[in-house]
JSON list of C-alpha atoms in Angstrom, two decimals:
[
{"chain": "A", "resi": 1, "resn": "UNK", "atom": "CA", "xyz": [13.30, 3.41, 17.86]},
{"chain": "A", "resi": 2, "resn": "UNK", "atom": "CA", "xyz": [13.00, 6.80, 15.68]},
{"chain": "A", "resi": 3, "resn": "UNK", "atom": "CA", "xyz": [14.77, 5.27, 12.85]},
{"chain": "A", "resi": 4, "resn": "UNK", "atom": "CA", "xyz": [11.99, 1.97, 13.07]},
{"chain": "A", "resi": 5, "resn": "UNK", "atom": "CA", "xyz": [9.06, 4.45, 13.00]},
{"chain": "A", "resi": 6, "resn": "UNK", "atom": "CA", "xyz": [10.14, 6.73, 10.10]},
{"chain": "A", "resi": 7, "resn": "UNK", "atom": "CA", "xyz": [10.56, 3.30, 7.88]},
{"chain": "A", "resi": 8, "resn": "UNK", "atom": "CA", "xyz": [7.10, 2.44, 9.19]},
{"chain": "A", "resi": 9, "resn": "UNK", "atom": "CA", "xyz": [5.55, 5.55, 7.92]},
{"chain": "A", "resi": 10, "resn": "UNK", "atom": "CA", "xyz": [7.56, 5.63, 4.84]},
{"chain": "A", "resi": 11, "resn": "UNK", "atom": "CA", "xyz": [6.89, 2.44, 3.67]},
{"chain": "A", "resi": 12, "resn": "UNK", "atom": "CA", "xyz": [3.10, 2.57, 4.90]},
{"chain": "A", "resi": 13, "resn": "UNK", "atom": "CA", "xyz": [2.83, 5.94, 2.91]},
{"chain": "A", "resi": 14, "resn": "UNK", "atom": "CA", "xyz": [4.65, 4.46, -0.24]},
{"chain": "A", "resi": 15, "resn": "UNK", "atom": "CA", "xyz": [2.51, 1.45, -0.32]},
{"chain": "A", "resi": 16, "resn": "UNK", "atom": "CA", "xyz": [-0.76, 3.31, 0.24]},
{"chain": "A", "resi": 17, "resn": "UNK", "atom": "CA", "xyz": [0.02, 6.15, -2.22]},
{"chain": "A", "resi": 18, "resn": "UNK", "atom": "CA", "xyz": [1.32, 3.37, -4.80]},
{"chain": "A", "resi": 19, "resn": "UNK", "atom": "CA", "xyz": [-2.04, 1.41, -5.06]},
{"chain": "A", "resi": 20, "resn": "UNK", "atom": "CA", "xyz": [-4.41, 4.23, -4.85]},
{"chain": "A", "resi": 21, "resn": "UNK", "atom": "CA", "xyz": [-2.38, 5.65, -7.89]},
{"chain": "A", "resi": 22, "resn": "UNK", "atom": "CA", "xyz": [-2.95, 1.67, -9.30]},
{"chain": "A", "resi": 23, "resn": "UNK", "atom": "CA", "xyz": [-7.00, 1.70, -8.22]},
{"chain": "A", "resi": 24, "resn": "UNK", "atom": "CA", "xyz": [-6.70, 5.10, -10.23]},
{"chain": "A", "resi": 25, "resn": "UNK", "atom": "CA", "xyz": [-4.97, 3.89, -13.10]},
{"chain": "A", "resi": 26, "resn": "UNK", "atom": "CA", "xyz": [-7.55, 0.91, -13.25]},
{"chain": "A", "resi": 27, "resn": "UNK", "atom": "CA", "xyz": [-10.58, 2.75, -12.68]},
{"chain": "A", "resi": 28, "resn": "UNK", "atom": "CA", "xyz": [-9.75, 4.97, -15.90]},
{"chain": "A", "resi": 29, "resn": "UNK", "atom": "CA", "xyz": [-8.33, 2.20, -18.08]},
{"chain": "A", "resi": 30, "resn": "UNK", "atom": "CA", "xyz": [-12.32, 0.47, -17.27]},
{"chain": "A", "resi": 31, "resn": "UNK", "atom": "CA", "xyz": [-13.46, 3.32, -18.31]},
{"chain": "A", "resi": 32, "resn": "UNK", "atom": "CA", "xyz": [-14.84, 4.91, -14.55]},
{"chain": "A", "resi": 33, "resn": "UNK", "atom": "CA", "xyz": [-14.70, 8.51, -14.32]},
{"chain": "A", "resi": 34, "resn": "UNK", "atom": "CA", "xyz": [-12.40, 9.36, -10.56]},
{"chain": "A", "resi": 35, "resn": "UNK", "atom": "CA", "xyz": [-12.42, 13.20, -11.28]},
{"chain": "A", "resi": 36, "resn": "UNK", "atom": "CA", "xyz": [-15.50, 14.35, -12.01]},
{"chain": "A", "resi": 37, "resn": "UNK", "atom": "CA", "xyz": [-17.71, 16.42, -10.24]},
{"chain": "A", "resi": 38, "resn": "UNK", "atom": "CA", "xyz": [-21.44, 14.50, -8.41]},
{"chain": "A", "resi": 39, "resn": "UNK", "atom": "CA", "xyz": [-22.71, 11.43, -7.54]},
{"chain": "A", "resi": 40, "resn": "UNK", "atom": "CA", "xyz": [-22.59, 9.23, -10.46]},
{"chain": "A", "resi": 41, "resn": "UNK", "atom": "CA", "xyz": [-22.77, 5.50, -10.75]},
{"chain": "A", "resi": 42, "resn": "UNK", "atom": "CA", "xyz": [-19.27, 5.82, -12.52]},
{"chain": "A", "resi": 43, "resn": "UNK", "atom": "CA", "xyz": [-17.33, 8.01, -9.99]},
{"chain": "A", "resi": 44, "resn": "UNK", "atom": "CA", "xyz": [-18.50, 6.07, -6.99]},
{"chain": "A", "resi": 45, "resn": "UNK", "atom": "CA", "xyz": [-16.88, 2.52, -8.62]},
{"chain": "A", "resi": 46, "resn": "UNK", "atom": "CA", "xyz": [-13.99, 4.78, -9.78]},
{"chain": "A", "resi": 47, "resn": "UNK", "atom": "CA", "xyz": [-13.46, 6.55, -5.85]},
{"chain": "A", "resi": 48, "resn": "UNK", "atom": "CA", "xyz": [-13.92, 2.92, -4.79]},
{"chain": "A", "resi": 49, "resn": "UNK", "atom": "CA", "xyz": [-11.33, 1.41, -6.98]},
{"chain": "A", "resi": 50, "resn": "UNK", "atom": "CA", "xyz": [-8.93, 3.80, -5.66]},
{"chain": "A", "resi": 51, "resn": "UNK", "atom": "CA", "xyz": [-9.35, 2.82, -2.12]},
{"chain": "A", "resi": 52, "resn": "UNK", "atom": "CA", "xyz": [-9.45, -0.87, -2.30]},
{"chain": "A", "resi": 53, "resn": "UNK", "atom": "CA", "xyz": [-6.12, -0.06, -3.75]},
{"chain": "A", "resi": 54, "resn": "UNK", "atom": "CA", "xyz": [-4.95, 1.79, -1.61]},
{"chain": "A", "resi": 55, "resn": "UNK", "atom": "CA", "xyz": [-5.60, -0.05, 1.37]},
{"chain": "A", "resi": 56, "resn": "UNK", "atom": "CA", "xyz": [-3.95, -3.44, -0.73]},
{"chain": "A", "resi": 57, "resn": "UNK", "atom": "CA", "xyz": [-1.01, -0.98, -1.30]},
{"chain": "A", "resi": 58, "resn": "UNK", "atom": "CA", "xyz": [-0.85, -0.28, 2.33]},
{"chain": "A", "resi": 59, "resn": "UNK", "atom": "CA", "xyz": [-1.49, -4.19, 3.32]},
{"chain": "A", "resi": 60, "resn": "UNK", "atom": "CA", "xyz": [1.21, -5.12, 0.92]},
{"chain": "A", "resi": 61, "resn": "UNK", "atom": "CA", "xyz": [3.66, -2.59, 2.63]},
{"chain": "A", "resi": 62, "resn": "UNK", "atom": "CA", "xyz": [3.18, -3.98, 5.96]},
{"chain": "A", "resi": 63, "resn": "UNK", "atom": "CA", "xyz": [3.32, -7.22, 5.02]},
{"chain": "A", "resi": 64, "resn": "UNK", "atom": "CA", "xyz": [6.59, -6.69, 3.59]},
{"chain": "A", "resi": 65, "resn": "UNK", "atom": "CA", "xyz": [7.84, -5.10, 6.36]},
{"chain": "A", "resi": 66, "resn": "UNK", "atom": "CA", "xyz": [7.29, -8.04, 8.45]},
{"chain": "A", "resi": 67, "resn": "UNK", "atom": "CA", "xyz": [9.14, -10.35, 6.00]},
{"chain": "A", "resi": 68, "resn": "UNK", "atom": "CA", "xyz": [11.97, -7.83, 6.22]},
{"chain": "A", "resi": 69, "resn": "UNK", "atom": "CA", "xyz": [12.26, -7.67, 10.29]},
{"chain": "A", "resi": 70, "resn": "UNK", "atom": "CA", "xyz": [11.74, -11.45, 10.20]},
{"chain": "A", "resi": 71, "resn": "UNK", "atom": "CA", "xyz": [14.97, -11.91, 7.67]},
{"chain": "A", "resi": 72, "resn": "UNK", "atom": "CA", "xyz": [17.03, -9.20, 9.47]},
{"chain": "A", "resi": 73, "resn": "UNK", "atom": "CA", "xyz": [16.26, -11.59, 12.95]},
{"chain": "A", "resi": 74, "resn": "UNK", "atom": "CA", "xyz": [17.13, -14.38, 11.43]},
{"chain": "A", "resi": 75, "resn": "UNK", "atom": "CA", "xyz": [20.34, -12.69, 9.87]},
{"chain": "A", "resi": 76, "resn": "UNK", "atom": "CA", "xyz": [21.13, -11.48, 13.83]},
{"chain": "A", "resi": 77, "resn": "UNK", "atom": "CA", "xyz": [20.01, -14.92, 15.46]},
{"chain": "A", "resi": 78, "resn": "UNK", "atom": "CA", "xyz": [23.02, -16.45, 12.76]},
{"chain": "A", "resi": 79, "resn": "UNK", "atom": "CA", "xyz": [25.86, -13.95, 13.39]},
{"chain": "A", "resi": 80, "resn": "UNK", "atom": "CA", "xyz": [28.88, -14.62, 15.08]}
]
């Protein structure tokens, strides 16, 4: 059971941290300032960008950790 629960936080910290770092990297590339100090109209789309990918990243993780216990079941149902 330990060994199930550190891939589950692994993988949900990889995929969370991997599309907040792509919401970043598309917030600057449109041009929305994610660093800057205040309130503005352009950091708020840019904060928002990087959570929306974020929590993709961290849907994207989980859904491919299902897909991976599902195979490995199948793999176990098959065996000799």
């Amino acid at each position: 059971m330990g060994k199930s629960l550190l891939i589950e936080g692994l993988s949900d910290a990889a995929g969370f941290l991997g599309g907040a770092l792509l919401g970043w990297w598309l917030a600057s590339l449109l041009g929305f300032e994610v660093a800057t100090e205040g309130y503005s109209t352009s950091r708020m789309v840019g904060v928002a960008l990087v959570i929306l990918g974020g929590s993709l990243g961290l849907r994207q993780a989980r859904h491919w950790r299902r897909k991976h216990n599902e195979r490995q079941l199948q793999k176990e149902k098959h065996a000799p």
